[in-house]
Short mmCIF file of C-alpha atoms and ligand atoms in Angstrom, two decimals:
data_model
loop_
_atom_site.label_atom_id
_atom_site.label_comp_id
_atom_site.label_asym_id
_atom_site.label_seq_id
_atom_site.Cartn_x
_atom_site.Cartn_y
_atom_site.Cartn_z
CA UNK A 23 -27.33 6.07 -23.54
CA UNK A 24 -25.76 4.22 -20.50
CA UNK A 25 -24.92 6.47 -17.52
CA UNK A 26 -22.69 3.83 -16.00
CA UNK A 27 -19.26 5.25 -15.22
CA UNK A 28 -16.20 3.32 -16.57
CA UNK A 29 -13.15 3.04 -14.48
CA UNK A 30 -9.69 1.49 -14.92
CA UNK A 31 -7.77 0.36 -11.90
CA UNK A 32 -4.04 -0.03 -12.51
CA UNK A 33 -2.53 -2.32 -9.74
CA UNK A 34 -5.93 -4.09 -9.16
CA UNK A 35 -4.33 -7.18 -7.96
CA UNK A 36 -2.60 -5.31 -5.12
CA UNK A 37 -3.81 -4.29 -1.64
CA UNK A 38 -5.37 -0.88 -2.16
CA UNK A 39 -6.33 -1.81 -5.90
CA UNK A 40 -8.26 -4.87 -5.09
CA UNK A 41 -10.16 -3.04 -2.22
CA UNK A 42 -11.09 -0.16 -4.31
CA UNK A 43 -12.43 -2.48 -7.15
CA UNK A 44 -14.80 -3.93 -4.56
CA UNK A 45 -15.87 -0.56 -3.31
CA UNK A 46 -16.51 0.87 -6.80
CA UNK A 47 -18.43 -2.32 -7.80
CA UNK A 48 -20.75 -1.68 -4.80
CA UNK A 49 -21.29 1.95 -6.28
CA UNK A 50 -22.26 0.48 -9.68
CA UNK A 51 -19.28 1.45 -11.65
CA UNK A 52 -18.05 -0.67 -14.63
CA UNK A 53 -14.52 -1.69 -13.58
CA UNK A 54 -11.62 -3.01 -15.57
CA UNK A 55 -8.56 -4.00 -13.53
CA UNK A 56 -4.90 -4.50 -14.71
CA UNK A 57 -2.01 -5.99 -12.89
CA UNK A 58 0.82 -8.42 -13.13
CA UNK A 59 -1.31 -10.91 -11.01
CA UNK A 60 -4.75 -11.44 -9.71
CA UNK A 61 -5.50 -10.43 -6.09
CA UNK A 62 -3.89 -12.90 -3.74
CA UNK A 63 -6.45 -13.15 -1.07
CA UNK A 64 -9.90 -12.83 -2.86
CA UNK A 65 -11.54 -13.28 -6.13
CA UNK A 66 -11.44 -10.00 -8.13
CA UNK A 67 -14.90 -8.32 -8.52
CA UNK A 68 -13.72 -6.33 -11.65
CA UNK A 69 -16.01 -6.79 -14.72
CA UNK A 70 -12.80 -7.36 -16.76
CA UNK A 71 -9.34 -8.08 -15.50
CA UNK A 72 -6.20 -7.84 -17.71
CA UNK A 73 -3.00 -9.62 -16.73
CA UNK A 74 -0.30 -7.31 -18.15
CA UNK A 75 2.88 -5.59 -17.58
CA UNK A 76 2.41 -1.73 -17.43
CA UNK A 77 6.11 -1.14 -18.10
CA UNK A 78 5.28 -1.99 -21.63
CA UNK A 79 3.71 0.98 -23.48
CA UNK A 80 1.83 -1.41 -25.80
CA UNK A 81 0.02 -2.96 -22.83
CA UNK A 82 -0.78 0.51 -21.50
CA UNK A 83 -2.29 1.53 -24.85
CA UNK A 84 -4.20 -1.86 -25.00
CA UNK A 85 -5.87 -1.48 -21.48
CA UNK A 86 -6.79 2.19 -22.21
CA UNK A 87 -8.67 1.25 -25.37
CA UNK A 88 -11.82 3.15 -24.44
CA UNK A 89 -12.63 6.55 -22.94
CA UNK A 90 -12.54 5.94 -19.23
CA UNK A 91 -14.33 8.37 -16.85
CA UNK A 92 -11.67 7.64 -14.21
CA UNK A 93 -8.36 5.96 -14.09
CA UNK A 94 -6.80 5.08 -10.69
CA UNK A 95 -3.02 4.35 -10.85
CA UNK A 96 -1.86 2.18 -7.96
CA UNK A 97 0.62 -0.01 -9.69
CA UNK A 98 4.13 0.29 -8.27
CA UNK A 99 7.18 -1.84 -7.34
CA UNK A 100 6.73 -1.33 -3.59
CA UNK A 101 6.93 -2.81 -0.13
CA UNK A 102 7.53 -1.98 3.51
CA UNK A 103 10.81 -0.82 5.15
CA UNK A 104 12.52 -4.21 4.45
CA UNK A 105 11.97 -3.63 0.83
CA UNK A 106 12.34 0.15 0.33
CA UNK A 107 15.03 1.18 2.79
CA UNK A 108 17.74 -1.43 2.36
CA UNK A 109 18.89 0.19 -0.90
CA UNK A 110 19.02 -3.26 -2.55
CA UNK A 111 15.85 -2.61 -4.64
CA UNK A 112 16.50 1.03 -5.62
CA UNK A 113 17.12 0.46 -9.36
CA UNK A 114 13.97 -1.69 -9.72
CA UNK A 115 11.87 0.71 -7.71
CA UNK A 116 12.83 3.76 -9.85
CA UNK A 117 12.94 2.07 -13.13
CA UNK A 118 9.75 -0.07 -12.86
CA UNK A 119 7.51 2.45 -11.15
CA UNK A 120 8.90 5.31 -13.41
CA UNK A 121 8.13 3.42 -16.51
CA UNK A 122 4.58 2.45 -15.36
CA UNK A 123 3.79 6.11 -14.62
CA UNK A 124 5.30 7.45 -17.93
CA UNK A 125 3.39 4.87 -19.99
CA UNK A 126 0.03 5.07 -18.33
CA UNK A 127 -0.02 8.80 -18.37
CA UNK A 128 0.75 8.96 -22.04
CA UNK A 129 -1.83 6.29 -22.93
CA UNK A 130 -4.53 8.17 -20.81
CA UNK A 131 -3.50 11.54 -22.57
CA UNK A 132 -3.87 10.00 -26.01
CA UNK A 133 -7.24 8.32 -25.26
CA UNK A 134 -8.77 11.48 -23.64
CA UNK A 135 -9.24 9.97 -20.13
CA UNK A 136 -11.28 12.42 -18.04
CA UNK A 137 -9.72 11.99 -14.69
CA UNK A 138 -6.47 10.21 -13.54
CA UNK A 139 -5.61 9.54 -9.86
CA UNK A 140 -1.98 9.04 -8.81
CA UNK A 141 -1.08 7.30 -5.45
CA UNK A 142 1.95 9.11 -4.11
CA UNK A 143 3.35 8.71 -0.70
CA UNK A 144 4.40 10.44 2.51
CA UNK A 145 7.86 9.24 1.63
CA UNK A 146 8.33 12.30 -0.54
CA UNK A 147 8.59 14.58 2.45
CA UNK A 148 12.15 15.82 3.27
CA UNK A 149 14.01 13.84 5.89
CA UNK A 150 15.28 17.09 7.63
CA UNK A 151 11.65 17.96 8.61
CA UNK A 152 11.06 14.50 10.26
CA UNK A 153 13.89 14.32 12.87
CA UNK A 154 12.39 16.26 15.77
CA UNK A 155 10.92 14.24 18.61
CA UNK A 156 7.28 15.36 18.56
CA UNK A 157 6.62 17.79 15.66
CA UNK A 158 7.33 16.27 12.21
CA UNK A 159 6.40 18.62 9.38
CA UNK A 160 4.40 16.92 6.71
CA UNK A 161 2.31 19.79 5.50
CA UNK A 162 1.88 19.51 1.74
CA UNK A 163 3.87 22.69 1.03
CA UNK A 164 6.89 21.45 3.03
CA UNK A 165 7.85 19.08 0.25
CA UNK A 166 10.42 21.50 -1.18
CA UNK A 167 13.47 21.90 -1.03
CA UNK A 168 13.14 18.27 -1.78
CA UNK A 169 15.13 15.62 0.22
CA UNK A 170 13.23 12.29 0.52
CA UNK A 171 14.95 9.59 2.48
CA UNK A 172 14.56 6.86 -0.20
CA UNK A 173 14.63 6.31 -3.97
CA UNK A 174 10.97 5.26 -3.59
CA UNK A 175 10.28 8.78 -2.33
CA UNK A 176 12.27 10.37 -5.20
CA UNK A 177 10.28 8.38 -7.85
CA UNK A 178 7.01 9.36 -6.22
CA UNK A 179 8.13 13.08 -6.35
CA UNK A 180 9.26 12.87 -9.83
CA UNK A 181 5.93 11.20 -10.87
CA UNK A 182 3.84 13.79 -9.06
CA UNK A 183 5.66 16.44 -11.07
CA UNK A 184 5.07 14.36 -14.20
CA UNK A 185 1.28 14.15 -13.58
CA UNK A 186 1.18 17.82 -12.83
CA UNK A 187 2.93 18.69 -16.00
CA UNK A 188 0.44 16.77 -18.10
CA UNK A 189 -2.28 18.73 -16.15
CA UNK A 190 -0.62 22.12 -16.92
CA UNK A 191 0.37 21.35 -20.62
CA UNK A 192 -2.45 19.11 -21.70
CA UNK A 193 -5.36 19.90 -19.43
CA UNK A 194 -5.47 16.27 -18.08
CA UNK A 195 -7.44 16.36 -14.86
CA UNK A 196 -5.21 14.70 -12.34
CA UNK A 197 -5.74 13.94 -8.56
CA UNK A 198 -2.69 13.20 -6.33
CA UNK A 199 -2.79 11.77 -2.89
CA UNK A 200 0.08 11.30 -0.56
CA UNK A 201 -0.74 8.19 1.36
CA UNK A 202 0.55 7.61 4.89
CA UNK A 203 0.92 3.86 5.83
CA UNK A 204 -2.32 2.21 4.77
CA UNK A 205 -3.06 -1.08 6.43
CA UNK A 206 -5.85 -3.63 6.67
CA UNK A 207 -7.11 -7.08 5.88
CA UNK A 208 -5.95 -8.72 2.53
CA UNK A 209 -2.64 -6.75 2.55
CA UNK A 210 0.77 -8.44 2.16
CA UNK A 211 1.64 -9.97 5.68
CA UNK A 212 4.76 -12.00 4.92
CA UNK A 213 7.50 -12.48 2.35
CA UNK A 214 9.57 -9.31 2.99
CA UNK A 215 7.27 -6.60 1.44
CA UNK A 216 4.91 -6.37 4.42
CA UNK A 217 4.59 -3.09 6.26
CA UNK A 218 4.86 -2.41 10.06
CA UNK A 219 1.27 -3.18 11.21
CA UNK A 220 1.10 -6.38 9.19
CA UNK A 221 4.61 -7.35 10.24
CA UNK A 222 3.77 -6.92 13.89
CA UNK A 223 0.46 -8.59 13.68
CA UNK A 224 1.98 -11.67 12.03
CA UNK A 225 4.87 -11.81 14.52
CA UNK A 226 2.47 -11.61 17.44
CA UNK A 227 0.05 -14.19 15.91
CA UNK A 228 2.92 -16.62 15.23
CA UNK A 229 4.43 -17.05 18.77
CA UNK A 230 2.99 -18.37 21.97
CA UNK A 231 2.22 -16.08 24.94
CA UNK A 232 5.28 -15.19 27.09
CA UNK A 233 7.72 -15.47 24.22
CA UNK A 234 9.69 -12.86 22.32
CA UNK A 235 9.31 -10.74 19.07
CA UNK A 236 11.90 -8.66 17.27
CA UNK A 237 11.50 -5.02 16.22
CA UNK A 238 13.86 -2.99 13.93
CA UNK A 239 15.29 0.07 15.65
CA UNK A 240 14.76 1.22 19.24
CA UNK A 241 10.91 1.21 19.10
CA UNK A 242 10.76 4.96 19.50
CA UNK A 243 10.31 5.85 15.85
CA UNK A 244 6.97 7.24 15.18
CA UNK A 245 4.34 6.84 12.37
CA UNK A 246 0.63 7.07 11.78
CA UNK A 247 -1.45 4.36 10.15
CA UNK A 248 -4.68 4.64 8.22
CA UNK A 249 -7.19 1.93 7.92
CA UNK A 250 -7.97 0.81 4.31
CA UNK A 251 -11.70 1.87 4.45
CA UNK A 252 -10.86 5.47 5.28
CA UNK A 253 -8.05 5.50 2.59
CA UNK A 254 -10.71 4.54 0.03
CA UNK A 255 -13.13 7.04 1.37
CA UNK A 256 -10.53 9.88 1.01
CA UNK A 257 -9.35 8.64 -2.35
CA UNK A 258 -12.88 8.60 -3.85
CA UNK A 259 -13.75 11.97 -2.37
CA UNK A 260 -10.59 13.42 -3.91
CA UNK A 261 -11.32 11.88 -7.26
CA UNK A 262 -14.78 13.35 -7.24
CA UNK A 263 -13.67 16.80 -6.06
CA UNK A 264 -12.34 19.69 -8.04
CA UNK A 265 -9.10 19.68 -6.18
CA UNK A 266 -5.93 18.43 -7.98
CA UNK A 267 -3.77 17.96 -4.88
CA UNK A 268 -1.19 16.79 -3.84
CA UNK A 269 -2.80 16.16 -0.60
CA UNK A 270 -2.16 13.88 2.41
CA UNK A 271 -4.45 10.98 2.97
CA UNK A 272 -3.43 9.69 6.37
CA UNK A 273 -4.35 9.48 10.03
CA UNK A 274 -2.99 11.99 12.53
CA UNK A 275 -2.90 9.55 15.42
CA UNK A 276 0.81 9.29 15.78
CA UNK A 277 2.26 6.35 17.80
CA UNK A 278 5.81 4.84 18.31
CA UNK A 279 6.37 1.42 16.81
CA UNK A 280 6.60 0.10 20.43
CA UNK A 281 3.05 1.56 21.11
CA UNK A 282 1.77 -0.22 17.94
CA UNK A 283 3.25 -3.51 19.17
CA UNK A 284 1.63 -3.04 22.65
CA UNK A 285 -1.72 -2.35 20.93
CA UNK A 286 -1.31 -5.63 18.91
CA UNK A 287 -0.41 -7.57 22.01
CA UNK A 288 -3.50 -6.16 23.83
CA UNK A 289 -5.72 -7.33 20.91
CA UNK A 290 -4.09 -10.75 21.01
CA UNK A 291 -4.17 -10.93 24.79
CA UNK A 292 -0.48 -11.89 24.78
CA UNK A 293 2.41 -10.57 26.91
CA UNK A 294 5.60 -10.81 24.82
CA UNK A 295 9.16 -9.55 25.27
CA UNK A 296 10.31 -7.14 22.63
CA UNK A 297 13.88 -7.56 21.35
CA UNK A 298 15.28 -4.38 19.42
CA UNK A 299 17.44 -5.18 16.51
CA UNK A 300 19.30 -2.91 14.00
CA UNK A 301 17.36 -2.79 10.73
CA UNK A 302 15.96 -0.46 8.00
CA UNK A 303 13.60 2.08 9.50
CA UNK A 304 13.09 5.29 7.37
CA UNK A 305 12.66 8.65 8.98
CA UNK A 306 12.55 9.06 12.75
CA UNK A 307 9.14 10.88 13.03
CA UNK A 308 6.19 11.06 10.70
CA UNK A 309 2.58 11.97 11.03
CA UNK A 310 -0.11 13.16 8.63
CA UNK A 311 -1.10 16.85 8.65
CA UNK A 312 -4.67 16.92 7.78
CA UNK A 313 -5.33 20.66 7.63
CA UNK A 314 -5.39 20.88 3.74
CA UNK A 315 -7.64 17.80 3.13
CA UNK A 316 -10.10 19.11 5.70
CA UNK A 317 -10.08 22.53 4.06
CA UNK A 318 -10.45 21.24 0.50
CA UNK A 319 -12.78 18.23 0.99
CA UNK A 320 -14.45 19.06 4.25
CA UNK A 321 -13.48 15.53 5.40
CA UNK A 322 -10.63 13.96 7.23
CA UNK A 323 -9.89 10.45 8.63
CA UNK A 324 -11.25 9.98 12.16
CA UNK A 325 -11.29 6.31 13.00
CA UNK A 326 -9.12 5.28 15.98
CA UNK A 327 -6.11 3.08 15.14
CA UNK A 328 -7.20 0.42 17.60
CA UNK A 329 -10.46 -0.30 15.54
CA UNK A 330 -8.58 -0.91 12.30
CA UNK A 331 -5.91 -2.92 14.06
CA UNK A 332 -8.46 -5.28 15.55
CA UNK A 333 -10.00 -6.12 12.19
CA UNK A 334 -6.43 -6.56 10.67
CA UNK A 335 -5.12 -8.70 13.44
CA UNK A 336 -8.19 -11.05 13.26
CA UNK A 337 -7.50 -11.44 9.42
CA UNK A 338 -3.85 -12.01 9.87
CA UNK A 339 -4.16 -14.47 12.73
CA UNK A 340 -6.41 -16.45 10.44
CA UNK A 341 -3.79 -16.39 7.68
CA UNK A 342 -1.06 -17.50 10.23
CA UNK A 343 -3.22 -20.28 11.41
CA UNK A 344 -3.83 -21.57 7.85
CA UNK A 345 -0.11 -21.27 6.98
CA UNK A 346 0.97 -23.19 10.05
CA UNK A 347 -1.58 -25.87 9.36
CA UNK A 348 -0.37 -26.35 5.90
CA UNK A 349 3.30 -26.30 6.87
CA UNK A 350 2.65 -29.08 9.48
CA UNK A 351 0.69 -31.02 6.88
CA UNK A 352 3.57 -30.74 4.41
CA UNK A 353 6.02 -31.93 7.10
CA UNK A 354 3.76 -34.89 7.82
CA UNK A 355 3.65 -35.77 4.08
CA UNK A 356 7.47 -35.66 3.82
CA UNK A 357 8.16 -37.72 6.96
CA UNK A 358 8.79 -41.29 5.71
CA UNK A 359 6.62 -43.92 7.39
CA UNK A 360 9.13 -46.38 8.62
CA UNK A 361 8.09 -49.99 9.01
CA UNK A 362 10.42 -52.12 11.22
CA UNK A 363 11.75 -54.14 8.34
CA UNK A 364 12.46 -51.19 6.08
CA UNK A 365 13.96 -49.07 8.81
CA UNK A 366 16.69 -51.66 9.40
CA UNK A 367 17.76 -51.30 5.77
CA UNK A 368 18.36 -47.46 5.97
CA UNK A 369 22.07 -46.71 5.94
CA UNK A 370 23.21 -44.95 9.13
CA UNK A 371 26.19 -43.02 7.50
P1 NAD B 407 0.77 -3.38 -3.69
O1 NAD B 407 2.17 -3.78 -3.81
O2 NAD B 407 -0.20 -4.27 -2.79
O3 NAD B 407 0.06 -3.10 -5.05
C1 NAD B 407 0.81 -2.64 -6.18
C2 NAD B 407 0.36 -3.54 -7.38
O4 NAD B 407 1.06 -3.09 -8.56
C3 NAD B 407 0.75 -5.06 -7.15
O5 NAD B 407 -0.37 -5.81 -7.27
C4 NAD B 407 1.72 -5.29 -8.28
O6 NAD B 407 1.60 -6.59 -8.82
C5 NAD B 407 1.29 -4.16 -9.23
N1 NAD B 407 2.40 -3.95 -10.27
C6 NAD B 407 3.76 -3.83 -9.92
N2 NAD B 407 4.39 -3.64 -11.10
C7 NAD B 407 3.50 -3.78 -12.16
C8 NAD B 407 3.75 -3.70 -13.56
N3 NAD B 407 4.81 -3.56 -14.10
N4 NAD B 407 2.56 -3.90 -14.26
C9 NAD B 407 1.33 -4.07 -13.66
N5 NAD B 407 1.12 -4.09 -12.38
C10 NAD B 407 2.26 -3.95 -11.58
O7 NAD B 407 0.77 -1.88 -3.00
P2 NAD B 407 -0.42 -1.08 -2.21
O8 NAD B 407 -0.17 -1.10 -0.88
O9 NAD B 407 -1.74 -1.63 -2.81
O10 NAD B 407 -0.17 0.40 -2.79
C11 NAD B 407 -0.86 0.96 -3.92
C12 NAD B 407 -0.12 2.25 -4.36
O11 NAD B 407 -0.20 3.22 -3.32
C13 NAD B 407 1.38 2.10 -4.70
O12 NAD B 407 1.62 2.98 -5.83
C14 NAD B 407 1.99 2.56 -3.54
O13 NAD B 407 3.33 3.12 -3.81
C15 NAD B 407 1.14 3.71 -3.02
N6 NAD B 407 1.26 3.85 -1.54
C16 NAD B 407 0.95 2.88 -0.71
C17 NAD B 407 1.10 2.97 0.60
C18 NAD B 407 0.66 1.94 1.69
O14 NAD B 407 0.74 2.17 2.85
N7 NAD B 407 0.05 0.84 1.19
C19 NAD B 407 1.59 4.26 1.14
C20 NAD B 407 1.96 5.20 0.28
C21 NAD B 407 1.81 5.01 -1.10
#
């Protein structure tokens, strides 16, 4: 009998999902991915990839048509501050991500899935604990009384409870991580859904030395950012552990957004003026509290932010270069080649 473990990755066309497919393939798992789309920046390494909408219960039953050893659930309607905090996408975020979690959980329960991982978020933490200048409270047990600052956070909190109730009532083994700002190469870097590190890297890469970039807020809001490799390490360790969670998976190297911009400028060797603009920002202070993950898994993220930023900037700079080159090529294609005789016939009014 084969001992190869079978894994399903929901959201395998997205940033974290496509990276975990690669990592699990290196570890000899048999992997099926499912998503609305294939990964944007690489060829999927999944053994099988289903294009399907997980809001549809039939699709969920169809992709869970065998007994998976592990299911990782990353699919969600999500994005950075410009998508989550404007209020304009609240109905879609709650409805779409809610349906995905309801459907996939039911399908996994019916098909006797062994272990199911859910990607929750630091956005579930109450806003009232994240207003103080230097000591935001993001310990796992501070989640209640609940008061997330966005509908995205409320949906994640509801879904955490949904997964935990299937664990209590049906014995499904669930694993819940609360991610804190994951970043790295092959993540969304343009289009409105990009998060702060990618947004800053692309702005810095796009402009010449000595010019200006814009930042939402006063630049003093704080966050911590976790590089994708450490996110995968923590996620897989949690899945293989006996600990249900919820547990933070994040870095505890807290920086202001201005410091983040300065680090990227250093990497790019550019000096740019920063202009502050009003815009969606989320909570004032946030940092990962890593006491629980260290206690339960004997592991916590340790990589300095600068290391991950260097790899990410390099990749985004390359994307910006390619995009600028193809835009300039398009412009050249559209510019009519005017020969003297023809030019004279073009109407001037
Ligand atoms: P992502 O947007 O890159 O990936 C999500 C994927 O889900 C996308 O490929 C999308 O096409 C897919 N999807 C959306 N609706 C779907 C549907 N109806 N059917 C099938 N697929 C659908 O996001 P990510 O950064 O890879 O995040 C993965 C998970 O981790 C998400 O649940 C997110 O909320 C959570 N999370 C991420 C971060 C972060 O910083 N990246 C932080 C906290 C939590």
